[in-house]
PDB file of C-alpha atoms and ligand atoms in Angstrom:
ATOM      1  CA  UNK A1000      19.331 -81.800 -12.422  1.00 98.00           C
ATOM      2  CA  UNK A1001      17.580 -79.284 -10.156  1.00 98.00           C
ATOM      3  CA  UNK A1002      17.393 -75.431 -11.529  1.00 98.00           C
ATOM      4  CA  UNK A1003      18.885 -72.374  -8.788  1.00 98.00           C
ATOM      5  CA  UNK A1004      18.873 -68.706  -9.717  1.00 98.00           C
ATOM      6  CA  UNK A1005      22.220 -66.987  -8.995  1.00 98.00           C
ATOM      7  CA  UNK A1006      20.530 -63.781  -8.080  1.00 98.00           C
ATOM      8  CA  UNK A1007      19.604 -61.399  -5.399  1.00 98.00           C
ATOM      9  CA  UNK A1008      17.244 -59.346  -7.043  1.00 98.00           C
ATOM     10  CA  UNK A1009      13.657 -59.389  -6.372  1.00 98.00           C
ATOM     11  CA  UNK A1010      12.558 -58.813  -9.570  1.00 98.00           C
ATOM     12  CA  UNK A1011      14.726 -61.475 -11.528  1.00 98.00           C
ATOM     13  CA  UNK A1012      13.689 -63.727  -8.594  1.00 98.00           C
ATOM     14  CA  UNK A1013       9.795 -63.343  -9.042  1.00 97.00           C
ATOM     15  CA  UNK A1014       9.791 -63.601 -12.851  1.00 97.00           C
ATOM     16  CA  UNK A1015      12.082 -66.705 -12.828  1.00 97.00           C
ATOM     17  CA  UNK A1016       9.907 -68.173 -10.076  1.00 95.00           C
ATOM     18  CA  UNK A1017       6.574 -68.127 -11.550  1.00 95.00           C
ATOM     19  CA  UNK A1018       7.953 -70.196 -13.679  1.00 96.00           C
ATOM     20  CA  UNK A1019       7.710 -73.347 -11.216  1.00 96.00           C
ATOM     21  CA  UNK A1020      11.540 -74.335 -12.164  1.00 96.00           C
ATOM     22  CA  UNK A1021      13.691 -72.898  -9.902  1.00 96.00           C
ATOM     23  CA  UNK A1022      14.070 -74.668  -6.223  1.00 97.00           C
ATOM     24  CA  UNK A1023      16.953 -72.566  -4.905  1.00 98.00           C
ATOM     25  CA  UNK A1024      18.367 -68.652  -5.022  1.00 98.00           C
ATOM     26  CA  UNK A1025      22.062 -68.757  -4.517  1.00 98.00           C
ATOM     27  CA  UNK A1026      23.605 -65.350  -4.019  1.00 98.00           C
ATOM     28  CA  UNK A1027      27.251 -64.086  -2.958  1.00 97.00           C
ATOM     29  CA  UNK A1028      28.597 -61.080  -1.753  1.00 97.00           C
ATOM     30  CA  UNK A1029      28.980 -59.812  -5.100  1.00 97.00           C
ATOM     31  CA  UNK A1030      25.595 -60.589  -5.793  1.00 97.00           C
ATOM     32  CA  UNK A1031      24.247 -59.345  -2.800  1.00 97.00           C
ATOM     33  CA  UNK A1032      26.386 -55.877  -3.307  1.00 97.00           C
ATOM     34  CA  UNK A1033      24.544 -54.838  -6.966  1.00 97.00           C
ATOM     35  CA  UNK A1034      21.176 -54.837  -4.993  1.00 97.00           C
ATOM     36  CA  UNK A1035      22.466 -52.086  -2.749  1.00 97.00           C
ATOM     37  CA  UNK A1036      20.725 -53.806   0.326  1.00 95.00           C
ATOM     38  CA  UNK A1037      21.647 -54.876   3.473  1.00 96.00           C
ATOM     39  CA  UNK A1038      22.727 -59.030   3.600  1.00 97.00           C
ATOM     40  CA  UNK A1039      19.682 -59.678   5.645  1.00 95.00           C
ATOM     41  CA  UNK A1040      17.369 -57.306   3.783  1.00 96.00           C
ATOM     42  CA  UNK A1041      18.267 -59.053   0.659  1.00 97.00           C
ATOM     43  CA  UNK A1042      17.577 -62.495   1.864  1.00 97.00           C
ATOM     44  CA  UNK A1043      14.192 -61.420   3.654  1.00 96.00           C
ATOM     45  CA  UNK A1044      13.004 -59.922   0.625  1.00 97.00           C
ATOM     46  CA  UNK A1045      13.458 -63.158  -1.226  1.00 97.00           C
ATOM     47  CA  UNK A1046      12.444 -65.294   1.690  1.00 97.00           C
ATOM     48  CA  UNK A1047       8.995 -63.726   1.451  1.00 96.00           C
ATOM     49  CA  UNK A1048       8.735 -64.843  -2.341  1.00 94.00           C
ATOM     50  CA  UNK A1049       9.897 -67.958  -2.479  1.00 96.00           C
ATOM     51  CA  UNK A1050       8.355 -71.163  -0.793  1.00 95.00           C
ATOM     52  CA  UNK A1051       9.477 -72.148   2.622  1.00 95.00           C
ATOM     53  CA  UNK A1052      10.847 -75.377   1.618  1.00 96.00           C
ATOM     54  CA  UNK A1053      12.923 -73.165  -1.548  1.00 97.00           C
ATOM     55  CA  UNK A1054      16.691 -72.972  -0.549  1.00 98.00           C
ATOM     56  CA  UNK A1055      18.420 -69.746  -0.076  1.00 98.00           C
ATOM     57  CA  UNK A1056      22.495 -69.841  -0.206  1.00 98.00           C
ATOM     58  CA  UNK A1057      24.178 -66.612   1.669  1.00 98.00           C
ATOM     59  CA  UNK A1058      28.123 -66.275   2.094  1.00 98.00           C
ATOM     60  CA  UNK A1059      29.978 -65.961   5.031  1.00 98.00           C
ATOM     61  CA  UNK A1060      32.438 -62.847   4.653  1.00 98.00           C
ATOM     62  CA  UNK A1061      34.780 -63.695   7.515  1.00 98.00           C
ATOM     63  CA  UNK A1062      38.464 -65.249   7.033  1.00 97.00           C
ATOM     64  CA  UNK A1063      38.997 -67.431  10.107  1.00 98.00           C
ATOM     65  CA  UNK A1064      37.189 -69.941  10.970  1.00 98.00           C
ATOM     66  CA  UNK A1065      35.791 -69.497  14.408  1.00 98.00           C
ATOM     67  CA  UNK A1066      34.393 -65.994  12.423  1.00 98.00           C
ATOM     68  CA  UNK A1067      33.093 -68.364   9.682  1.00 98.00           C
ATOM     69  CA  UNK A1068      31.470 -70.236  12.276  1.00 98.00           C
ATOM     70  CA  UNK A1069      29.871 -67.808  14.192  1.00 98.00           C
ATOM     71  CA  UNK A1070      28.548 -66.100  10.770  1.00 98.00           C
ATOM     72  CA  UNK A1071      27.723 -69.296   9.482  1.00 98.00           C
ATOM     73  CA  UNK A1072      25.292 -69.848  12.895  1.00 98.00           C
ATOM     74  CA  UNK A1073      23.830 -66.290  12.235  1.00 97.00           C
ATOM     75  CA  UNK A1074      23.022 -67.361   8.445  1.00 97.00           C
ATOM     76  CA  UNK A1075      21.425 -70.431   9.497  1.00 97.00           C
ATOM     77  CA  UNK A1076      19.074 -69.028  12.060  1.00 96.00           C
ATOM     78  CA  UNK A1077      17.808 -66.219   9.562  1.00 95.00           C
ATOM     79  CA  UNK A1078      15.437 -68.980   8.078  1.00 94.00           C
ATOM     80  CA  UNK A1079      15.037 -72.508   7.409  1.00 91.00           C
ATOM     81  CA  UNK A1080      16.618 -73.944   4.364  1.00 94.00           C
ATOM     82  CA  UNK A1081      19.103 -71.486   4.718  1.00 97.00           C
ATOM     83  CA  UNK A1082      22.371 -72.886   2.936  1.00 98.00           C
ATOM     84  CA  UNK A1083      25.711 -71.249   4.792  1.00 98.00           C
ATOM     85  CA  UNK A1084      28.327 -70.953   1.895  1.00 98.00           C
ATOM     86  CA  UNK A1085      32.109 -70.872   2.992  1.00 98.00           C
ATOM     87  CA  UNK A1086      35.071 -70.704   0.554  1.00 98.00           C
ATOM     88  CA  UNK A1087      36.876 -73.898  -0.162  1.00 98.00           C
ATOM     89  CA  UNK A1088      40.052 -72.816   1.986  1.00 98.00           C
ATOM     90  CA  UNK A1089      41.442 -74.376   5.349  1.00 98.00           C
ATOM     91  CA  UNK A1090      40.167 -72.064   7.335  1.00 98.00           C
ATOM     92  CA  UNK A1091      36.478 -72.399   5.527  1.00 98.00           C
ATOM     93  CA  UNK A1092      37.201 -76.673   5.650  1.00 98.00           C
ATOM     94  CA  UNK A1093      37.666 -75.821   9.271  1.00 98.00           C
ATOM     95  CA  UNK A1094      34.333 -74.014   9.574  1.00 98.00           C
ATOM     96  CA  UNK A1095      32.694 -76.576   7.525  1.00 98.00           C
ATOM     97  CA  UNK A1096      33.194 -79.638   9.672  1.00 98.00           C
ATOM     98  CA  UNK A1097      32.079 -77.700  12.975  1.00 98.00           C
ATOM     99  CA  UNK A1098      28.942 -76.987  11.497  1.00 98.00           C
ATOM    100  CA  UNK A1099      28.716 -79.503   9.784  1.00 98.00           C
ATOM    101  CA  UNK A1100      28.552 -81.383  13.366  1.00 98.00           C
ATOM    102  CA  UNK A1101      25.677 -78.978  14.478  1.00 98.00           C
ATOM    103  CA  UNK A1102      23.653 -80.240  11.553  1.00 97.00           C
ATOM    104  CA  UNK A1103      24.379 -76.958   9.638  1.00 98.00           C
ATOM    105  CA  UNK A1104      24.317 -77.684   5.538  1.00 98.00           C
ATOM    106  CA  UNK A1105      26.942 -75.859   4.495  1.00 98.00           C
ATOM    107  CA  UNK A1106      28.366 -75.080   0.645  1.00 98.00           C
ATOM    108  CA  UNK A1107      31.694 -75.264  -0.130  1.00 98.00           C
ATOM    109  CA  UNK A1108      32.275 -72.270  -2.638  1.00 98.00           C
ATOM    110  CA  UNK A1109      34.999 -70.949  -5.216  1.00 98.00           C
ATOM    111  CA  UNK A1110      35.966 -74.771  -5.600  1.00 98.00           C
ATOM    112  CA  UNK A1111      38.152 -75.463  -8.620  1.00 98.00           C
ATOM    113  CA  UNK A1112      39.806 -78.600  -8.398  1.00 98.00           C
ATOM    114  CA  UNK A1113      38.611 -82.201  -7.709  1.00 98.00           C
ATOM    115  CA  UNK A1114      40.723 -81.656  -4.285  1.00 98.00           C
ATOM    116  CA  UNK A1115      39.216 -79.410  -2.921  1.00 98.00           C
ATOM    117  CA  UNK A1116      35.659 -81.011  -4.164  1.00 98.00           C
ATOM    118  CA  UNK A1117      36.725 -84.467  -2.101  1.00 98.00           C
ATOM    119  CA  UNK A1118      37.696 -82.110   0.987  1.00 98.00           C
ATOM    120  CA  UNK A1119      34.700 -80.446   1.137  1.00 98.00           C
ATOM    121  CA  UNK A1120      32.487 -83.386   1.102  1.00 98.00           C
ATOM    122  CA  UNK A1121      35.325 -84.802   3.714  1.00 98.00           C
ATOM    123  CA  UNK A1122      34.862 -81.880   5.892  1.00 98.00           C
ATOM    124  CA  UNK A1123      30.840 -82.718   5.852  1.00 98.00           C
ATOM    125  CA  UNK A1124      30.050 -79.629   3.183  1.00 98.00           C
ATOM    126  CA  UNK A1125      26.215 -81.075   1.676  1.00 98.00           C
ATOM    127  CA  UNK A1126      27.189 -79.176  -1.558  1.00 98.00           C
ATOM    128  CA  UNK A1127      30.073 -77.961  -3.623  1.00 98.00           C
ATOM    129  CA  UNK A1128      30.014 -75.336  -5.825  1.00 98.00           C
ATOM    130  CA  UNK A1129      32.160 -75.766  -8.573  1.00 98.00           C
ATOM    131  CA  UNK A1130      32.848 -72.234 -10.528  1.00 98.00           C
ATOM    132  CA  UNK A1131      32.777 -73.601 -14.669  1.00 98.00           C
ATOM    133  CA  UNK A1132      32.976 -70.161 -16.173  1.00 98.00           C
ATOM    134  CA  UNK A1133      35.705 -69.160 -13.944  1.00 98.00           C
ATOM    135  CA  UNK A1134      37.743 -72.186 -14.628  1.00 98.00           C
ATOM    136  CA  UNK A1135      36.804 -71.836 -18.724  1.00 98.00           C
ATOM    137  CA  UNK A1136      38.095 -68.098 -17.961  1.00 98.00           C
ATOM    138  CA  UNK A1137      41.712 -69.212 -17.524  1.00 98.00           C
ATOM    139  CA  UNK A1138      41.673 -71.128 -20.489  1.00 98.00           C
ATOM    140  CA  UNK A1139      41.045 -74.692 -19.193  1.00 97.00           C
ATOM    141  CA  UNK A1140      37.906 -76.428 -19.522  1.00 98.00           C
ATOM    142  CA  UNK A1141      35.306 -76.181 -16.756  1.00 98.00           C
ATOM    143  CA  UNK A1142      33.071 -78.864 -17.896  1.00 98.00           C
ATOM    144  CA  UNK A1143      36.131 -81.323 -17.023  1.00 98.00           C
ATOM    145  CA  UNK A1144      36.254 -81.048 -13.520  1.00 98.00           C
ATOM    146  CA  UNK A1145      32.160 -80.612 -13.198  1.00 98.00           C
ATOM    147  CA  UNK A1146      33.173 -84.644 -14.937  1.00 98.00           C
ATOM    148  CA  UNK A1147      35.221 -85.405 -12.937  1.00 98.00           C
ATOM    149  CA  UNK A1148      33.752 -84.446  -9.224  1.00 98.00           C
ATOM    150  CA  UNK A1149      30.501 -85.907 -10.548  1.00 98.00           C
ATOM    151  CA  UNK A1150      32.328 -89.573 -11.207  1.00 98.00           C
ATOM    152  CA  UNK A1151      34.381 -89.056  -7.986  1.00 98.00           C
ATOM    153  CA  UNK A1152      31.047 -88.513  -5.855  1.00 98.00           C
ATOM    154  CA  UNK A1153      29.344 -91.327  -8.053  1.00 98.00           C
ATOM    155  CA  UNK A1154      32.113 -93.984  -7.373  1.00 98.00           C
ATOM    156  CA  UNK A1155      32.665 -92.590  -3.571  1.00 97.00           C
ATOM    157  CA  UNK A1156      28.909 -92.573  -3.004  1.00 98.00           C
ATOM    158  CA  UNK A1157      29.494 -89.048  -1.631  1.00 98.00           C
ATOM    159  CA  UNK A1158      26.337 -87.592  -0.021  1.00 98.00           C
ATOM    160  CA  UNK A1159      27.523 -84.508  -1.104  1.00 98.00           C
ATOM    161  CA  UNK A1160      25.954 -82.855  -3.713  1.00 98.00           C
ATOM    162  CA  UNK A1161      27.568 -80.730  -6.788  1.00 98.00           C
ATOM    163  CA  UNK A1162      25.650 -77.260  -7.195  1.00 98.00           C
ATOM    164  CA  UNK A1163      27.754 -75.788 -10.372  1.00 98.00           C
ATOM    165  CA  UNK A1164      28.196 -71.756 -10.427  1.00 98.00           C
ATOM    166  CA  UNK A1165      29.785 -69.713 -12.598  1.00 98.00           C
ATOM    167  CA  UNK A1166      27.354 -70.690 -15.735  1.00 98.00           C
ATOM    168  CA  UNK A1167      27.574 -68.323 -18.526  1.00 98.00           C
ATOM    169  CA  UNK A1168      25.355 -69.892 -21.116  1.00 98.00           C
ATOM    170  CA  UNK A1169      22.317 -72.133 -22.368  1.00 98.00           C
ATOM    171  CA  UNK A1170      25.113 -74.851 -23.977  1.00 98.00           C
ATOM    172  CA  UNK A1171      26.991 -74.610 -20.250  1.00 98.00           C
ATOM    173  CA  UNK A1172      23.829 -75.616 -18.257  1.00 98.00           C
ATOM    174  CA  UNK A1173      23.097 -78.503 -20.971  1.00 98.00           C
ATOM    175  CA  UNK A1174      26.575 -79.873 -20.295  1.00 98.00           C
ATOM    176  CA  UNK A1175      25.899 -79.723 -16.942  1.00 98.00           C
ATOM    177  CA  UNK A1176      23.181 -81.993 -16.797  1.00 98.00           C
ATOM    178  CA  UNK A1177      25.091 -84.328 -19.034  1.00 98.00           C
ATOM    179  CA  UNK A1178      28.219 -84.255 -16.864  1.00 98.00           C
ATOM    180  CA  UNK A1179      25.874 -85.141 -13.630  1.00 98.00           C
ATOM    181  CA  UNK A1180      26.074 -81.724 -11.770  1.00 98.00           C
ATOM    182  CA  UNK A1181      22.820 -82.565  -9.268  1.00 98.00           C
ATOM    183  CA  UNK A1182      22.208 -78.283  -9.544  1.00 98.00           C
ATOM    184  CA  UNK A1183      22.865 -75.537 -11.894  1.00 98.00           C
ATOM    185  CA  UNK A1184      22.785 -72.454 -10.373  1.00 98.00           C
ATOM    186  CA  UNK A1185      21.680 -69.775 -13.350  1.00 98.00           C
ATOM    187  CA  UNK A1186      21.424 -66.004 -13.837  1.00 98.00           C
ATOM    188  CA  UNK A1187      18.479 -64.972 -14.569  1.00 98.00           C
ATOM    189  CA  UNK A1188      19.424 -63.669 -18.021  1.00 98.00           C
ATOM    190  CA  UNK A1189      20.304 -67.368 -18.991  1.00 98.00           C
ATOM    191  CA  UNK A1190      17.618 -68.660 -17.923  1.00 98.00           C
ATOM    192  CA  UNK A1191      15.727 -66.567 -20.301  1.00 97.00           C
ATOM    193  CA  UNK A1192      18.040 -67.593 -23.155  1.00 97.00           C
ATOM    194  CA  UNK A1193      17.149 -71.038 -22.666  1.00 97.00           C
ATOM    195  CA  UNK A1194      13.818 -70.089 -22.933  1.00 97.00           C
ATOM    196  CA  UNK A1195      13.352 -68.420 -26.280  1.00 96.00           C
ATOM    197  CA  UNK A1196      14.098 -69.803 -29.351  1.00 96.00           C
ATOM    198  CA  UNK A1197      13.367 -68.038 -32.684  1.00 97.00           C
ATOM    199  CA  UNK A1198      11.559 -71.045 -34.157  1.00 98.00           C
ATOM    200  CA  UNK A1199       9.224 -71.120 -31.187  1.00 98.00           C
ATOM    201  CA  UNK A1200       8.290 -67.189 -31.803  1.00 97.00           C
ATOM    202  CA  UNK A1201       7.850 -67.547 -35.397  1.00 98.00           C
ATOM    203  CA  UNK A1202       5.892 -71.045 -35.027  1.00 98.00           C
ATOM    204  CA  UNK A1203       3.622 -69.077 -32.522  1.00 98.00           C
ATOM    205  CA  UNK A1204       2.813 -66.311 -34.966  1.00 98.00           C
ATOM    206  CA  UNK A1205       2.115 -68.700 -37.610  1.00 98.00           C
ATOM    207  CA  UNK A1206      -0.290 -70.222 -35.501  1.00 98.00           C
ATOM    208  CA  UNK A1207      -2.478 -67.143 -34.455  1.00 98.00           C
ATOM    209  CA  UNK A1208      -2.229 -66.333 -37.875  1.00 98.00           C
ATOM    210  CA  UNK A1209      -3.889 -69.144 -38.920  1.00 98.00           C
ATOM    211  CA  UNK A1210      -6.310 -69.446 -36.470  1.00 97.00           C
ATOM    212  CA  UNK A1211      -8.272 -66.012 -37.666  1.00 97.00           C
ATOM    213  CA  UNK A1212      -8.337 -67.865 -40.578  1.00 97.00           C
ATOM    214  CA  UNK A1213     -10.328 -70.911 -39.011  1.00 97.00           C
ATOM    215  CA  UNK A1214     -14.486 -70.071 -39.501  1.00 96.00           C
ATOM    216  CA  UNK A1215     -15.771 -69.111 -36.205  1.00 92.00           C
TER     217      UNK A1215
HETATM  218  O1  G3P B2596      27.591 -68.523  -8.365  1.00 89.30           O
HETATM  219  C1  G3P B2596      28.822 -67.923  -8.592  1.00 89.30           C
HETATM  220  C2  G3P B2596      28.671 -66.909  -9.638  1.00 89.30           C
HETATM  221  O2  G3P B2596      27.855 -65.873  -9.196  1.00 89.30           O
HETATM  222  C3  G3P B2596      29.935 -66.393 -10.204  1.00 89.30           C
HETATM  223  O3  G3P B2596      29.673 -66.135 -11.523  1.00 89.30           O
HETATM  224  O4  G3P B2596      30.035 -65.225 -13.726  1.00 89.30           O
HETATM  225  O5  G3P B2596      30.998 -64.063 -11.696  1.00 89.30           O
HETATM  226  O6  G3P B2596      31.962 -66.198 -12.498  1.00 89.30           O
HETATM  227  P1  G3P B2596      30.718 -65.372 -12.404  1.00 89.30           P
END
């Protein structure tokens, strides 16, 4: 399972990236909107940190699809690997399959059903974004349908591939990976949850400790 940040700030974005795990920013208009910036400020500002071949996901705002698709064309020409994400509605399906046609990798967003999952990769969408915390929000289990659109693309041999948002926690992007999500997409504060572990710290000082002991 490939590692995204769900972020639009440059800071998060660096830090996370140094790291050498992270092969795609994902961002929203919610996302986008806490920076402050301009859409195409934002995304040039990461562009010119991460590596060309690093995806970058931006949201068309629009509501009908000829809008969607005109947006979508804009988004795509900002840079390559430039991922157009469109809601999971029939006016976004709409938008999807167009530019889908033009060779235009679109992501199907705010999905929350296995429906809407199998449209999307109908319409030609080359990822779905399933929302996990959202769905675990309403008091059903988002892990389930992560599950279940995994099997679905695995017995369909559906090119299209599941990029789960909404993560909230370490154990959520651990179930993803056993539930066959090809991409978690991770704020940056998670990612650094996964990272430390108290053992780790206190092995570490143990280990310098020692070491001044050691005759030199
Ligand atoms: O990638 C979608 C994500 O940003 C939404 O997360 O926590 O607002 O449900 P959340």
């Amino acid at each position: 399972m490939k590692l995204f940040i769900d972020t639009a700030n440059i800071e998060e974005i660096k830090d996370a990236y140094s790291l050498g795990i992270v092969s795609g920013v994902t961002t929203n208009p919610s996302i986008i909107a806490r920076e402050g910036k301009k859409f195409e400020d934002a995304i040039a500002e990461i562009s010119a940190i991460v590596s060309p071949e690093t995806l970058i996901f931006g949201e068309v705002i629009s509501l009908e699809a000829d809008k969607m698709v005109e947006e979508g064309r804009a988004i795509n020409k900002i840079r390559p690997n430039m991922i157009v994400k469109i809601p999971t509605c029939k006016e976004g399906l709409k938008a999807v399959s167009i530019l889908s046609k033009e060779g235009i990798k679109t992501c199907c967003t705010l999905c929350f059903s296995a429906g809407q999952a199998l449209l999307a990769s109908a319409a030609g969408a080359s990822y779905v974004a399933p929302f996990v915390g959202r769905v675990d929000d309403i008091g059903w289990t988002g892990m389930e349908l992560i599950q279940k659109i995994a099997d679905m693309f695995a017995i369909q041999e559906a090119p299209t591939q599941i990029v789960a948002a909404s993560t909230r926690n370490p154990i959520h992007v651990i179930d993803l990976a056993l539930a066959g999500a090809d991409v978690a997409t991770v704020p940056y504060k998670v990612l650094m949850q996964m990272i430390d572990h108290p053992l780790t710290k206190s092995g570490l000082d143990k280990f310098l400790k020692d070491y001044e002991k050691i005759p030199k």
